Amino acid sequence: SMWTIVLLFTWQFGSACVIFLAALQNVPKSLYEAAEIDGASTNQQFWKITVPLITPAVTAGSVLPSTKP
């Protein structure tokens, strides 16, 4: 039925979401604090701190679903 398809899609997407959220929580808050003291904007903090530190998780989250048989 339709609910089964929705549940399976959510389950598949959920694993990548868990990996992504774990990577976001693993970024040290002290880096944001130091960047704020140095005068970095929120946009700069995102592109210079967040993106480089979560890139491995984004890569894993995009490769793992494609390796399923």
N, CA, C and O atoms as a Maestro MAE file, in Angstrom:
{
 s_m_m2io_version
 :::
 2.0.0
}

f_m_ct {
 s_m_title
 :::
 protein
 m_atom[276] {
  # First column is atom index #
  i_m_mmod_type
  r_m_x_coord
  r_m_y_coord
  r_m_z_coord
  i_m_residue_number
  s_m_chain_name
  s_m_pdb_residue_name
  s_m_pdb_atom_name
  i_m_atomic_number
  :::
  1 25 0.826 -1.175 0.000 1 A "SER " " N  " 7
  2 3 0.000 0.000 0.000 1 A "SER " " CA " 6
  3 2 0.882 1.254 0.000 1 A "SER " " C  " 6
  4 15 2.106 1.162 0.091 1 A "SER " " O  " 8
  5 25 0.256 2.399 -0.101 2 A "MET " " N  " 7
  6 3 0.974 3.668 -0.159 2 A "MET " " CA " 6
  7 2 1.724 3.946 1.141 2 A "MET " " C  " 6
  8 15 2.827 4.490 1.108 2 A "MET " " O  " 8
  9 25 1.139 3.579 2.293 3 A "TRP " " N  " 7
  10 3 1.781 3.833 3.576 3 A "TRP " " CA " 6
  11 2 3.067 3.029 3.719 3 A "TRP " " C  " 6
  12 15 4.018 3.495 4.346 3 A "TRP " " O  " 8
  13 25 3.109 1.857 3.160 4 A "THR " " N  " 7
  14 3 4.318 1.042 3.203 4 A "THR " " CA " 6
  15 2 5.438 1.706 2.428 4 A "THR " " C  " 6
  16 15 6.582 1.720 2.882 4 A "THR " " O  " 8
  17 25 5.128 2.248 1.279 5 A "ILE " " N  " 7
  18 3 6.128 2.935 0.463 5 A "ILE " " CA " 6
  19 2 6.642 4.177 1.194 5 A "ILE " " C  " 6
  20 15 7.842 4.452 1.200 5 A "ILE " " O  " 8
  21 25 5.730 4.917 1.805 6 A "VAL " " N  " 7
  22 3 6.134 6.107 2.566 6 A "VAL " " CA " 6
  23 2 7.029 5.711 3.728 6 A "VAL " " C  " 6
  24 15 8.040 6.367 3.978 6 A "VAL " " O  " 8
  25 25 6.677 4.656 4.439 7 A "LEU " " N  " 7
  26 3 7.475 4.187 5.564 7 A "LEU " " CA " 6
  27 2 8.865 3.741 5.115 7 A "LEU " " C  " 6
  28 15 9.854 4.075 5.767 7 A "LEU " " O  " 8
  29 25 8.958 3.004 4.027 8 A "LEU " " N  " 7
  30 3 10.256 2.550 3.529 8 A "LEU " " CA " 6
  31 2 11.130 3.714 3.065 8 A "LEU " " C  " 6
  32 15 12.339 3.723 3.298 8 A "LEU " " O  " 8
  33 25 10.514 4.690 2.412 9 A "PHE " " N  " 7
  34 3 11.275 5.858 1.979 9 A "PHE " " CA " 6
  35 2 11.796 6.636 3.181 9 A "PHE " " C  " 6
  36 15 12.942 7.086 3.184 9 A "PHE " " O  " 8
  37 25 10.955 6.795 4.203 10 A "THR " " N  " 7
  38 3 11.365 7.505 5.417 10 A "THR " " CA " 6
  39 2 12.486 6.759 6.120 10 A "THR " " C  " 6
  40 15 13.431 7.377 6.612 10 A "THR " " O  " 8
  41 25 12.392 5.449 6.170 11 A "TRP " " N  " 7
  42 3 13.427 4.639 6.812 11 A "TRP " " CA " 6
  43 2 14.757 4.804 6.082 11 A "TRP " " C  " 6
  44 15 15.795 4.946 6.728 11 A "TRP " " O  " 8
  45 25 14.746 4.789 4.761 12 A "GLN " " N  " 7
  46 3 15.974 4.923 3.972 12 A "GLN " " CA " 6
  47 2 16.575 6.311 4.159 12 A "GLN " " C  " 6
  48 15 17.787 6.438 4.334 12 A "GLN " " O  " 8
  49 25 15.759 7.341 4.126 13 A "PHE " " N  " 7
  50 3 16.251 8.705 4.287 13 A "PHE " " CA " 6
  51 2 16.682 8.969 5.724 13 A "PHE " " C  " 6
  52 15 17.573 9.784 5.966 13 A "PHE " " O  " 8
  53 25 16.060 8.290 6.673 14 A "GLY " " N  " 7
  54 3 16.354 8.499 8.087 14 A "GLY " " CA " 6
  55 2 17.772 8.159 8.472 14 A "GLY " " C  " 6
  56 15 18.355 8.835 9.320 14 A "GLY " " O  " 8
  57 25 18.352 7.118 7.869 15 A "SER " " N  " 7
  58 3 19.721 6.742 8.212 15 A "SER " " CA " 6
  59 2 20.705 7.839 7.805 15 A "SER " " C  " 6
  60 15 21.633 8.142 8.554 15 A "SER " " O  " 8
  61 25 20.516 8.427 6.648 16 A "ALA " " N  " 7
  62 3 21.382 9.523 6.223 16 A "ALA " " CA " 6
  63 2 21.172 10.747 7.107 16 A "ALA " " C  " 6
  64 15 22.118 11.483 7.389 16 A "ALA " " O  " 8
  65 25 19.956 10.961 7.534 17 A "CYS " " N  " 7
  66 3 19.635 12.098 8.397 17 A "CYS " " CA " 6
  67 2 20.311 11.944 9.757 17 A "CYS " " C  " 6
  68 15 20.800 12.928 10.312 17 A "CYS " " O  " 8
  69 25 20.347 10.743 10.298 18 A "VAL " " N  " 7
  70 3 21.003 10.496 11.577 18 A "VAL " " CA " 6
  71 2 22.504 10.772 11.461 18 A "VAL " " C  " 6
  72 15 23.090 11.379 12.357 18 A "VAL " " O  " 8
  73 25 23.124 10.335 10.376 19 A "ILE " " N  " 7
  74 3 24.545 10.580 10.155 19 A "ILE " " CA " 6
  75 2 24.802 12.078 10.051 19 A "ILE " " C  " 6
  76 15 25.761 12.587 10.632 19 A "ILE " " O  " 8
  77 25 23.956 12.780 9.320 20 A "PHE " " N  " 7
  78 3 24.110 14.214 9.134 20 A "PHE " " CA " 6
  79 2 23.940 14.966 10.457 20 A "PHE " " C  " 6
  80 15 24.729 15.860 10.762 20 A "PHE " " O  " 8
  81 25 22.935 14.618 11.232 21 A "LEU " " N  " 7
  82 3 22.717 15.278 12.517 21 A "LEU " " CA " 6
  83 2 23.845 15.002 13.499 21 A "LEU " " C  " 6
  84 15 24.227 15.885 14.268 21 A "LEU " " O  " 8
  85 25 24.382 13.787 13.482 22 A "ALA " " N  " 7
  86 3 25.520 13.470 14.347 22 A "ALA " " CA " 6
  87 2 26.733 14.317 13.972 22 A "ALA " " C  " 6
  88 15 27.468 14.770 14.849 22 A "ALA " " O  " 8
  89 25 26.943 14.530 12.685 23 A "ALA " " N  " 7
  90 3 28.065 15.366 12.247 23 A "ALA " " CA " 6
  91 2 27.868 16.808 12.695 23 A "ALA " " C  " 6
  92 15 28.820 17.457 13.128 23 A "ALA " " O  " 8
  93 25 26.648 17.315 12.597 24 A "LEU " " N  " 7
  94 3 26.373 18.686 13.038 24 A "LEU " " CA " 6
  95 2 26.596 18.843 14.540 24 A "LEU " " C  " 6
  96 15 27.108 19.871 14.983 24 A "LEU " " O  " 8
  97 25 26.224 17.853 15.314 25 A "GLN " " N  " 7
  98 3 26.406 17.925 16.761 25 A "GLN " " CA " 6
  99 2 27.868 17.769 17.157 25 A "GLN " " C  " 6
  100 15 28.260 18.144 18.262 25 A "GLN " " O  " 8
  101 25 28.665 17.221 16.264 26 A "ASN " " N  " 7
  102 3 30.075 16.976 16.555 26 A "ASN " " CA " 6
  103 2 30.956 18.199 16.279 26 A "ASN " " C  " 6
  104 15 32.138 18.187 16.622 26 A "ASN " " O  " 8
  105 25 30.411 19.237 15.675 27 A "VAL " " N  " 7
  106 3 31.180 20.457 15.419 27 A "VAL " " CA " 6
  107 2 31.336 21.203 16.742 27 A "VAL " " C  " 6
  108 15 30.338 21.539 17.380 27 A "VAL " " O  " 8
  109 25 32.573 21.465 17.163 28 A "PRO " " N  " 7
  110 3 32.786 22.118 18.465 28 A "PRO " " CA " 6
  111 2 32.213 23.537 18.512 28 A "PRO " " C  " 6
  112 15 32.412 24.332 17.594 28 A "PRO " " O  " 8
  113 25 31.508 23.831 19.583 29 A "LYS " " N  " 7
  114 3 30.923 25.166 19.773 29 A "LYS " " CA " 6
  115 2 32.012 26.222 19.925 29 A "LYS " " C  " 6
  116 15 31.802 27.388 19.592 29 A "LYS " " O  " 8
  117 25 33.173 25.814 20.427 30 A "SER " " N  " 7
  118 3 34.259 26.775 20.640 30 A "SER " " CA " 6
  119 2 34.735 27.384 19.322 30 A "SER " " C  " 6
  120 15 35.212 28.519 19.300 30 A "SER " " O  " 8
  121 25 34.609 26.639 18.228 31 A "LEU " " N  " 7
  122 3 34.998 27.194 16.923 31 A "LEU " " CA " 6
  123 2 34.069 28.337 16.525 31 A "LEU " " C  " 6
  124 15 34.520 29.349 15.988 31 A "LEU " " O  " 8
  125 25 32.770 28.175 16.790 32 A "TYR " " N  " 7
  126 3 31.820 29.245 16.484 32 A "TYR " " CA " 6
  127 2 32.047 30.459 17.379 32 A "TYR " " C  " 6
  128 15 31.948 31.602 16.934 32 A "TYR " " O  " 8
  129 25 32.352 30.193 18.647 33 A "GLU " " N  " 7
  130 3 32.620 31.289 19.576 33 A "GLU " " CA " 6
  131 2 33.848 32.079 19.150 33 A "GLU " " C  " 6
  132 15 33.841 33.310 19.172 33 A "GLU " " O  " 8
  133 25 34.904 31.368 18.762 34 A "ALA " " N  " 7
  134 3 36.124 32.037 18.319 34 A "ALA " " CA " 6
  135 2 35.885 32.827 17.037 34 A "ALA " " C  " 6
  136 15 36.397 33.935 16.880 34 A "ALA " " O  " 8
  137 25 35.112 32.260 16.127 35 A "ALA " " N  " 7
  138 3 34.811 32.962 14.878 35 A "ALA " " CA " 6
  139 2 33.974 34.206 15.139 35 A "ALA " " C  " 6
  140 15 34.159 35.231 14.483 35 A "ALA " " O  " 8
  141 25 33.060 34.120 16.088 36 A "GLU " " N  " 7
  142 3 32.236 35.278 16.421 36 A "GLU " " CA " 6
  143 2 33.080 36.390 17.038 36 A "GLU " " C  " 6
  144 15 32.881 37.567 16.739 36 A "GLU " " O  " 8
  145 25 34.021 36.012 17.899 37 A "ILE " " N  " 7
  146 3 34.924 36.999 18.493 37 A "ILE " " CA " 6
  147 2 35.778 37.656 17.415 37 A "ILE " " C  " 6
  148 15 36.060 38.852 17.477 37 A "ILE " " O  " 8
  149 25 36.187 36.865 16.427 38 A "ASP " " N  " 7
  150 3 37.001 37.391 15.328 38 A "ASP " " CA " 6
  151 2 36.193 38.218 14.341 38 A "ASP " " C  " 6
  152 15 36.762 38.830 13.438 38 A "ASP " " O  " 8
  153 25 34.876 38.245 14.498 39 A "GLY " " N  " 7
  154 3 34.038 39.076 13.644 39 A "GLY " " CA " 6
  155 2 33.459 38.380 12.427 39 A "GLY " " C  " 6
  156 15 33.019 39.042 11.487 39 A "GLY " " O  " 8
  157 25 33.453 37.058 12.430 40 A "ALA " " N  " 7
  158 3 32.899 36.320 11.289 40 A "ALA " " CA " 6
  159 2 31.371 36.389 11.316 40 A "ALA " " C  " 6
  160 15 30.753 36.293 12.376 40 A "ALA " " O  " 8
  161 25 30.780 36.555 10.145 41 A "SER " " N  " 7
  162 3 29.325 36.565 10.045 41 A "SER " " CA " 6
  163 2 28.804 35.127 10.129 41 A "SER " " C  " 6
  164 15 29.574 34.169 10.067 41 A "SER " " O  " 8
  165 25 27.504 34.998 10.269 42 A "THR " " N  " 7
  166 3 26.887 33.675 10.320 42 A "THR " " CA " 6
  167 2 27.136 32.917 9.027 42 A "THR " " C  " 6
  168 15 27.382 31.711 9.041 42 A "THR " " O  " 8
  169 25 27.072 33.627 7.918 43 A "ASN " " N  " 7
  170 3 27.334 33.008 6.615 43 A "ASN " " CA " 6
  171 2 28.781 32.507 6.533 43 A "ASN " " C  " 6
  172 15 29.031 31.400 6.055 43 A "ASN " " O  " 8
  173 25 29.710 33.308 6.990 44 A "GLN " " N  " 7
  174 3 31.119 32.892 6.977 44 A "GLN " " CA " 6
  175 2 31.342 31.699 7.901 44 A "GLN " " C  " 6
  176 15 32.093 30.783 7.567 44 A "GLN " " O  " 8
  177 25 30.692 31.710 9.057 45 A "GLN " " N  " 7
  178 3 30.825 30.581 9.979 45 A "GLN " " CA " 6
  179 2 30.313 29.294 9.333 45 A "GLN " " C  " 6
  180 15 30.918 28.232 9.481 45 A "GLN " " O  " 8
  181 25 29.208 29.399 8.627 46 A "PHE " " N  " 7
  182 3 28.658 28.215 7.966 46 A "PHE " " CA " 6
  183 2 29.621 27.674 6.917 46 A "PHE " " C  " 6
  184 15 29.920 26.480 6.912 46 A "PHE " " O  " 8
  185 25 30.112 28.539 6.026 47 A "TRP " " N  " 7
  186 3 30.947 28.083 4.920 47 A "TRP " " CA " 6
  187 2 32.374 27.733 5.330 47 A "TRP " " C  " 6
  188 15 32.995 26.872 4.707 47 A "TRP " " O  " 8
  189 25 32.901 28.378 6.354 48 A "LYS " " N  " 7
  190 3 34.296 28.151 6.753 48 A "LYS " " CA " 6
  191 2 34.465 27.159 7.900 48 A "LYS " " C  " 6
  192 15 35.552 26.610 8.083 48 A "LYS " " O  " 8
  193 25 33.402 26.921 8.676 49 A "ILE " " N  " 7
  194 3 33.499 25.990 9.806 49 A "ILE " " CA " 6
  195 2 32.611 24.771 9.590 49 A "ILE " " C  " 6
  196 15 33.089 23.636 9.573 49 A "ILE " " O  " 8
  197 25 31.317 25.017 9.427 50 A "THR " " N  " 7
  198 3 30.362 23.915 9.375 50 A "THR " " CA " 6
  199 2 30.572 23.018 8.159 50 A "THR " " C  " 6
  200 15 30.705 21.802 8.295 50 A "THR " " O  " 8
  201 25 30.602 23.613 6.984 51 A "VAL " " N  " 7
  202 3 30.694 22.806 5.757 51 A "VAL " " CA " 6
  203 2 31.957 21.936 5.725 51 A "VAL " " C  " 6
  204 15 31.854 20.741 5.447 51 A "VAL " " O  " 8
  205 25 33.144 22.491 6.000 52 A "PRO " " N  " 7
  206 3 34.329 21.615 5.962 52 A "PRO " " CA " 6
  207 2 34.291 20.476 6.986 52 A "PRO " " C  " 6
  208 15 34.791 19.383 6.720 52 A "PRO " " O  " 8
  209 25 33.695 20.735 8.163 53 A "LEU " " N  " 7
  210 3 33.690 19.703 9.191 53 A "LEU " " CA " 6
  211 2 32.623 18.630 8.985 53 A "LEU " " C  " 6
  212 15 32.758 17.524 9.508 53 A "LEU " " O  " 8
  213 25 31.568 18.934 8.235 54 A "ILE " " N  " 7
  214 3 30.545 17.906 8.000 54 A "ILE " " CA " 6
  215 2 30.655 17.265 6.615 54 A "ILE " " C  " 6
  216 15 29.866 16.382 6.278 54 A "ILE " " O  " 8
  217 25 31.620 17.700 5.819 55 A "THR " " N  " 7
  218 3 31.787 17.140 4.476 55 A "THR " " CA " 6
  219 2 31.938 15.611 4.476 55 A "THR " " C  " 6
  220 15 31.311 14.952 3.647 55 A "THR " " O  " 8
  221 25 32.749 15.017 5.378 56 A "PRO " " N  " 7
  222 3 32.826 13.544 5.368 56 A "PRO " " CA " 6
  223 2 31.485 12.864 5.623 56 A "PRO " " C  " 6
  224 15 31.201 11.821 5.035 56 A "PRO " " O  " 8
  225 25 30.660 13.440 6.489 57 A "ALA " " N  " 7
  226 3 29.348 12.845 6.768 57 A "ALA " " CA " 6
  227 2 28.409 13.015 5.589 57 A "ALA " " C  " 6
  228 15 27.621 12.117 5.291 57 A "ALA " " O  " 8
  229 25 28.480 14.151 4.918 58 A "VAL " " N  " 7
  230 3 27.648 14.357 3.736 58 A "VAL " " CA " 6
  231 2 28.051 13.379 2.640 58 A "VAL " " C  " 6
  232 15 27.196 12.829 1.946 58 A "VAL " " O  " 8
  233 25 29.338 13.168 2.490 59 A "THR " " N  " 7
  234 3 29.824 12.201 1.499 59 A "THR " " CA " 6
  235 2 29.339 10.789 1.854 59 A "THR " " C  " 6
  236 15 28.836 10.065 0.995 59 A "THR " " O  " 8
  237 25 29.493 10.413 3.107 60 A "ALA " " N  " 7
  238 3 29.042 9.076 3.536 60 A "ALA " " CA " 6
  239 2 27.537 8.951 3.379 60 A "ALA " " C  " 6
  240 15 27.048 7.907 2.945 60 A "ALA " " O  " 8
  241 25 26.804 9.978 3.717 61 A "GLY " " N  " 7
  242 3 25.357 9.937 3.615 61 A "GLY " " CA " 6
  243 2 24.867 9.865 2.179 61 A "GLY " " C  " 6
  244 15 23.770 9.366 1.928 61 A "GLY " " O  " 8
  245 25 25.658 10.354 1.235 62 A "SER " " N  " 7
  246 3 25.252 10.266 -0.159 62 A "SER " " CA " 6
  247 2 25.753 9.007 -0.846 62 A "SER " " C  " 6
  248 15 25.154 8.562 -1.826 62 A "SER " " O  " 8
  249 25 26.845 8.421 -0.349 63 A "VAL " " N  " 7
  250 3 27.405 7.201 -0.956 63 A "VAL " " CA " 6
  251 2 26.727 5.950 -0.410 63 A "VAL " " C  " 6
  252 15 26.450 5.022 -1.171 63 A "VAL " " O  " 8
  253 25 26.456 5.905 0.884 64 A "LEU " " N  " 7
  254 3 25.896 4.700 1.481 64 A "LEU " " CA " 6
  255 2 24.560 4.269 0.882 64 A "LEU " " C  " 6
  256 15 24.388 3.083 0.600 64 A "LEU " " O  " 8
  257 25 23.610 5.175 0.678 65 A "PRO " " N  " 7
  258 3 22.349 4.729 0.063 65 A "PRO " " CA " 6
  259 2 22.519 4.202 -1.355 65 A "PRO " " C  " 6
  260 15 21.741 3.354 -1.791 65 A "PRO " " O  " 8
  261 25 23.506 4.679 -2.072 66 A "SER " " N  " 7
  262 3 23.691 4.231 -3.453 66 A "SER " " CA " 6
  263 2 24.385 2.883 -3.534 66 A "SER " " C  " 6
  264 15 24.424 2.284 -4.609 66 A "SER " " O  " 8
  265 25 24.943 2.380 -2.417 67 A "THR " " N  " 7
  266 3 25.628 1.091 -2.433 67 A "THR " " CA " 6
  267 2 24.710 -0.058 -2.042 67 A "THR " " C  " 6
  268 15 25.132 -1.214 -2.053 67 A "THR " " O  " 8
  269 25 23.472 0.239 -1.700 68 A "LYS " " N  " 7
  270 3 22.535 -0.835 -1.344 68 A "LYS " " CA " 6
  271 2 22.150 -1.618 -2.596 68 A "LYS " " C  " 6
  272 15 21.967 -1.041 -3.668 68 A "LYS " " O  " 8
  273 25 22.030 -2.930 -2.451 69 A "PRO " " N  " 7
  274 3 21.702 -3.752 -3.639 69 A "PRO " " CA " 6
  275 2 20.307 -3.547 -4.142 69 A "PRO " " C  " 6
  276 15 19.907 -4.171 -5.124 69 A "PRO " " O  " 8
  :::
 }
 m_bond[275] {
  # First column is bond index #
  i_m_from
  i_m_to
  i_m_order
  :::
  1 1 2 1
  2 2 3 1
  3 3 4 2
  4 3 5 1
  5 5 6 1
  6 6 7 1
  7 7 8 2
  8 7 9 1
  9 9 10 1
  10 10 11 1
  11 11 12 2
  12 11 13 1
  13 13 14 1
  14 14 15 1
  15 15 16 2
  16 15 17 1
  17 17 18 1
  18 18 19 1
  19 19 20 2
  20 19 21 1
  21 21 22 1
  22 22 23 1
  23 23 24 2
  24 23 25 1
  25 25 26 1
  26 26 27 1
  27 27 28 2
  28 27 29 1
  29 29 30 1
  30 30 31 1
  31 31 32 2
  32 31 33 1
  33 33 34 1
  34 34 35 1
  35 35 36 2
  36 35 37 1
  37 37 38 1
  38 38 39 1
  39 39 40 2
  40 39 41 1
  41 41 42 1
  42 42 43 1
  43 43 44 2
  44 43 45 1
  45 45 46 1
  46 46 47 1
  47 47 48 2
  48 47 49 1
  49 49 50 1
  50 50 51 1
  51 51 52 2
  52 51 53 1
  53 53 54 1
  54 54 55 1
  55 55 56 2
  56 55 57 1
  57 57 58 1
  58 58 59 1
  59 59 60 2
  60 59 61 1
  61 61 62 1
  62 62 63 1
  63 63 64 2
  64 63 65 1
  65 65 66 1
  66 66 67 1
  67 67 68 2
  68 67 69 1
  69 69 70 1
  70 70 71 1
  71 71 72 2
  72 71 73 1
  73 73 74 1
  74 74 75 1
  75 75 76 2
  76 75 77 1
  77 77 78 1
  78 78 79 1
  79 79 80 2
  80 79 81 1
  81 81 82 1
  82 82 83 1
  83 83 84 2
  84 83 85 1
  85 85 86 1
  86 86 87 1
  87 87 88 2
  88 87 89 1
  89 89 90 1
  90 90 91 1
  91 91 92 2
  92 91 93 1
  93 93 94 1
  94 94 95 1
  95 95 96 2
  96 95 97 1
  97 97 98 1
  98 98 99 1
  99 99 100 2
  100 99 101 1
  101 101 102 1
  102 102 103 1
  103 103 104 2
  104 103 105 1
  105 105 106 1
  106 106 107 1
  107 107 108 2
  108 107 109 1
  109 109 110 1
  110 110 111 1
  111 111 112 2
  112 111 113 1
  113 113 114 1
  114 114 115 1
  115 115 116 2
  116 115 117 1
  117 117 118 1
  118 118 119 1
  119 119 120 2
  120 119 121 1
  121 121 122 1
  122 122 123 1
  123 123 124 2
  124 123 125 1
  125 125 126 1
  126 126 127 1
  127 127 128 2
  128 127 129 1
  129 129 130 1
  130 130 131 1
  131 131 132 2
  132 131 133 1
  133 133 134 1
  134 134 135 1
  135 135 136 2
  136 135 137 1
  137 137 138 1
  138 138 139 1
  139 139 140 2
  140 139 141 1
  141 141 142 1
  142 142 143 1
  143 143 144 2
  144 143 145 1
  145 145 146 1
  146 146 147 1
  147 147 148 2
  148 147 149 1
  149 149 150 1
  150 150 151 1
  151 151 152 2
  152 151 153 1
  153 153 154 1
  154 154 155 1
  155 155 156 2
  156 155 157 1
  157 157 158 1
  158 158 159 1
  159 159 160 2
  160 159 161 1
  161 161 162 1
  162 162 163 1
  163 163 164 2
  164 163 165 1
  165 165 166 1
  166 166 167 1
  167 167 168 2
  168 167 169 1
  169 169 170 1
  170 170 171 1
  171 171 172 2
  172 171 173 1
  173 173 174 1
  174 174 175 1
  175 175 176 2
  176 175 177 1
  177 177 178 1
  178 178 179 1
  179 179 180 2
  180 179 181 1
  181 181 182 1
  182 182 183 1
  183 183 184 2
  184 183 185 1
  185 185 186 1
  186 186 187 1
  187 187 188 2
  188 187 189 1
  189 189 190 1
  190 190 191 1
  191 191 192 2
  192 191 193 1
  193 193 194 1
  194 194 195 1
  195 195 196 2
  196 195 197 1
  197 197 198 1
  198 198 199 1
  199 199 200 2
  200 199 201 1
  201 201 202 1
  202 202 203 1
  203 203 204 2
  204 203 205 1
  205 205 206 1
  206 206 207 1
  207 207 208 2
  208 207 209 1
  209 209 210 1
  210 210 211 1
  211 211 212 2
  212 211 213 1
  213 213 214 1
  214 214 215 1
  215 215 216 2
  216 215 217 1
  217 217 218 1
  218 218 219 1
  219 219 220 2
  220 219 221 1
  221 221 222 1
  222 222 223 1
  223 223 224 2
  224 223 225 1
  225 225 226 1
  226 226 227 1
  227 227 228 2
  228 227 229 1
  229 229 230 1
  230 230 231 1
  231 231 232 2
  232 231 233 1
  233 233 234 1
  234 234 235 1
  235 235 236 2
  236 235 237 1
  237 237 238 1
  238 238 239 1
  239 239 240 2
  240 239 241 1
  241 241 242 1
  242 242 243 1
  243 243 244 2
  244 243 245 1
  245 245 246 1
  246 246 247 1
  247 247 248 2
  248 247 249 1
  249 249 250 1
  250 250 251 1
  251 251 252 2
  252 251 253 1
  253 253 254 1
  254 254 255 1
  255 255 256 2
  256 255 257 1
  257 257 258 1
  258 258 259 1
  259 259 260 2
  260 259 261 1
  261 261 262 1
  262 262 263 1
  263 263 264 2
  264 263 265 1
  265 265 266 1
  266 266 267 1
  267 267 268 2
  268 267 269 1
  269 269 270 1
  270 270 271 1
  271 271 272 2
  272 271 273 1
  273 273 274 1
  274 274 275 1
  275 275 276 2
  :::
 }
}
